[in-house]
Amino acid sequence: VNDIVKYLEEQASHYRSGNIMLTMGGDFCYQNAHKYFKNLDILMEYVNANTTQNGFKMIYSTPSQYMSAVQKSIGALQNKTDDLFPYADSAHSYWTGYFTSRPTLKGYVRDCNSVLQVCKHVEAQVNPGVKLGATSELLRLAMGVSQHHDAVSGTSKQHVADDYARRLAEGQTACERVI
């Protein structure tokens, strides 16, 4: 508990309002979500039991609830319209540009989703006893993988982006055979 309070104190020094967004988790953290949230509940309970001493109250919140609390605390916020939303995952390690990077892959994901929806409609219209040969399954799987945060954000390495595109192309080809 002392470690999390120290961390919250450090984070608070970077915020204009008394509201701190403490994001939790990362890749593979929720493989045992029940255990993860149970431990988080215990941590929050201990911090909240000593709110008068440590000055913090922890709650679960949605992004809109958080933003509403911030606006109540400091007033209107400036709207950003350019691609400046840096993300730091360790000291001196910042990621920027993920809204505009790999636009071709992002466009291809959108296009493949359109093909997938048409393919699913065609499959739904076919008599259950008719074997199509090809199915939407490959494209469904490829679309699922392409929603990974490193895929859709454009932050993956080139060989990984190539693999996403290859999977989408194979799935799209199968769906075009169905259509």
PDB file of C-alpha atoms in Angstrom, residues 23-114:
ATOM      1  CA  THR A  23      -4.526   2.762 -15.762  1.00  0.00           C
ATOM      2  CA  MET A  24      -3.980  -0.832 -14.817  1.00  0.00           C
ATOM      3  CA  GLY A  25      -2.831  -3.836 -16.777  1.00  0.00           C
ATOM      4  CA  GLY A  26      -1.030  -4.541 -19.975  1.00  0.00           C
ATOM      5  CA  ASP A  27      -0.522  -7.428 -22.377  1.00  0.00           C
ATOM      6  CA  PHE A  28      -1.716 -10.694 -20.828  1.00  0.00           C
ATOM      7  CA  CYS A  29      -2.651  -9.151 -17.457  1.00  0.00           C
ATOM      8  CA  TYR A  30      -6.256 -10.259 -17.646  1.00  0.00           C
ATOM      9  CA  GLN A  31      -5.737 -13.953 -18.326  1.00  0.00           C
ATOM     10  CA  ASN A  32      -7.040 -14.470 -14.801  1.00  0.00           C
ATOM     11  CA  ALA A  33      -9.276 -11.421 -14.518  1.00  0.00           C
ATOM     12  CA  HIS A  34     -11.040 -12.608 -11.375  1.00  0.00           C
ATOM     13  CA  LYS A  35      -7.755 -12.848  -9.458  1.00  0.00           C
ATOM     14  CA  TYR A  36      -6.490  -9.580 -10.948  1.00  0.00           C
ATOM     15  CA  PHE A  37      -9.573  -7.599  -9.944  1.00  0.00           C
ATOM     16  CA  LYS A  38      -9.812  -9.295  -6.540  1.00  0.00           C
ATOM     17  CA  ASN A  39      -6.267  -8.147  -5.760  1.00  0.00           C
ATOM     18  CA  LEU A  40      -7.025  -4.694  -7.120  1.00  0.00           C
ATOM     19  CA  ASP A  41     -10.133  -4.526  -4.901  1.00  0.00           C
ATOM     20  CA  ILE A  42      -7.987  -5.373  -1.858  1.00  0.00           C
ATOM     21  CA  LEU A  43      -5.444  -2.694  -2.755  1.00  0.00           C
ATOM     22  CA  MET A  44      -8.172  -0.096  -3.254  1.00  0.00           C
ATOM     23  CA  GLU A  45      -9.788  -1.068   0.048  1.00  0.00           C
ATOM     24  CA  TYR A  46      -6.515  -0.512   1.953  1.00  0.00           C
ATOM     25  CA  VAL A  47      -5.816   2.822   0.250  1.00  0.00           C
ATOM     26  CA  ASN A  48      -9.389   4.015   0.830  1.00  0.00           C
ATOM     27  CA  ALA A  49      -9.320   2.936   4.493  1.00  0.00           C
ATOM     28  CA  ASN A  50      -6.588   5.539   5.042  1.00  0.00           C
ATOM     29  CA  THR A  51      -7.852   8.374   2.840  1.00  0.00           C
ATOM     30  CA  THR A  52      -7.434  10.985   5.575  1.00  0.00           C
ATOM     31  CA  GLN A  53      -3.755  10.072   6.030  1.00  0.00           C
ATOM     32  CA  ASN A  54      -2.719   9.516   2.421  1.00  0.00           C
ATOM     33  CA  GLY A  55      -5.069  11.959   0.675  1.00  0.00           C
ATOM     34  CA  PHE A  56      -6.214   9.488  -1.967  1.00  0.00           C
ATOM     35  CA  LYS A  57      -9.460   7.726  -2.752  1.00  0.00           C
ATOM     36  CA  MET A  58      -9.380   5.054  -5.427  1.00  0.00           C
ATOM     37  CA  ILE A  59     -12.446   4.160  -7.506  1.00  0.00           C
ATOM     38  CA  TYR A  60     -13.188   2.262 -10.689  1.00  0.00           C
ATOM     39  CA  SER A  61     -14.165   4.717 -13.387  1.00  0.00           C
ATOM     40  CA  THR A  62     -14.888   5.031 -17.067  1.00  0.00           C
ATOM     41  CA  PRO A  63     -13.039   7.527 -19.263  1.00  0.00           C
ATOM     42  CA  SER A  64     -16.164   9.712 -19.476  1.00  0.00           C
ATOM     43  CA  GLN A  65     -16.620   9.691 -15.675  1.00  0.00           C
ATOM     44  CA  TYR A  66     -12.968  10.618 -15.264  1.00  0.00           C
ATOM     45  CA  MET A  67     -13.173  13.474 -17.769  1.00  0.00           C
ATOM     46  CA  SER A  68     -16.353  14.769 -16.131  1.00  0.00           C
ATOM     47  CA  ALA A  69     -14.604  14.846 -12.745  1.00  0.00           C
ATOM     48  CA  VAL A  70     -11.587  16.642 -14.236  1.00  0.00           C
ATOM     49  CA  GLN A  71     -13.811  19.251 -15.908  1.00  0.00           C
ATOM     50  CA  LYS A  72     -15.668  19.844 -12.627  1.00  0.00           C
ATOM     51  CA  SER A  73     -12.324  20.306 -10.926  1.00  0.00           C
ATOM     52  CA  ILE A  74     -10.534  22.640 -13.377  1.00  0.00           C
ATOM     53  CA  GLY A  75     -13.127  23.729 -15.941  1.00  0.00           C
ATOM     54  CA  ALA A  76     -13.108  23.377 -19.704  1.00  0.00           C
ATOM     55  CA  LEU A  77     -10.269  21.500 -21.330  1.00  0.00           C
ATOM     56  CA  GLN A  78      -8.473  22.339 -24.549  1.00  0.00           C
ATOM     57  CA  ASN A  79      -9.408  20.189 -27.547  1.00  0.00           C
ATOM     58  CA  LYS A  80      -6.495  18.680 -29.440  1.00  0.00           C
ATOM     59  CA  THR A  81      -7.022  18.001 -33.138  1.00  0.00           C
ATOM     60  CA  ASP A  82      -3.525  17.135 -34.284  1.00  0.00           C
ATOM     61  CA  ASP A  83      -1.662  13.869 -33.739  1.00  0.00           C
ATOM     62  CA  LEU A  84       0.086  14.674 -30.488  1.00  0.00           C
ATOM     63  CA  PHE A  85      -0.810  12.088 -27.912  1.00  0.00           C
ATOM     64  CA  PRO A  86       2.478  10.704 -26.663  1.00  0.00           C
ATOM     65  CA  TYR A  87       2.514   7.474 -24.738  1.00  0.00           C
ATOM     66  CA  ALA A  88       5.383   6.608 -22.421  1.00  0.00           C
ATOM     67  CA  ASP A  89       5.921   2.973 -21.523  1.00  0.00           C
ATOM     68  CA  SER A  90       9.187   3.478 -19.655  1.00  0.00           C
ATOM     69  CA  ALA A  91      11.637   6.233 -18.801  1.00  0.00           C
ATOM     70  CA  HIS A  92      12.765   8.140 -21.916  1.00  0.00           C
ATOM     71  CA  SER A  93      10.676   5.902 -24.188  1.00  0.00           C
ATOM     72  CA  TYR A  94       7.808   7.696 -25.935  1.00  0.00           C
ATOM     73  CA  TRP A  95       5.466   6.614 -28.715  1.00  0.00           C
ATOM     74  CA  THR A  96       3.797   9.171 -30.952  1.00  0.00           C
ATOM     75  CA  GLY A  97       2.141   9.151 -34.334  1.00  0.00           C
ATOM     76  CA  TYR A  98       0.014   6.087 -33.849  1.00  0.00           C
ATOM     77  CA  PHE A  99      -3.118   7.857 -35.084  1.00  0.00           C
ATOM     78  CA  THR A 100      -1.468   8.535 -38.437  1.00  0.00           C
ATOM     79  CA  SER A 101       1.031   5.696 -38.829  1.00  0.00           C
ATOM     80  CA  ARG A 102       0.381   2.819 -41.245  1.00  0.00           C
ATOM     81  CA  PRO A 103      -2.669   4.436 -42.889  1.00  0.00           C
ATOM     82  CA  THR A 104      -2.696   1.808 -45.653  1.00  0.00           C
ATOM     83  CA  LEU A 105      -3.027  -1.053 -43.162  1.00  0.00           C
ATOM     84  CA  LYS A 106      -5.750   0.822 -41.272  1.00  0.00           C
ATOM     85  CA  GLY A 107      -7.630   1.410 -44.520  1.00  0.00           C
ATOM     86  CA  TYR A 108      -7.190  -2.224 -45.494  1.00  0.00           C
ATOM     87  CA  VAL A 109      -8.655  -3.332 -42.155  1.00  0.00           C
ATOM     88  CA  ARG A 110     -11.726  -1.140 -42.813  1.00  0.00           C
ATOM     89  CA  ASP A 111     -12.081  -2.455 -46.359  1.00  0.00           C
ATOM     90  CA  CYS A 112     -11.743  -6.065 -45.211  1.00  0.00           C
ATOM     91  CA  ASN A 113     -14.408  -5.502 -42.589  1.00  0.00           C
ATOM     92  CA  SER A 114     -16.813  -4.463 -45.365  1.00  0.00           C
TER      93      SER A 114
END
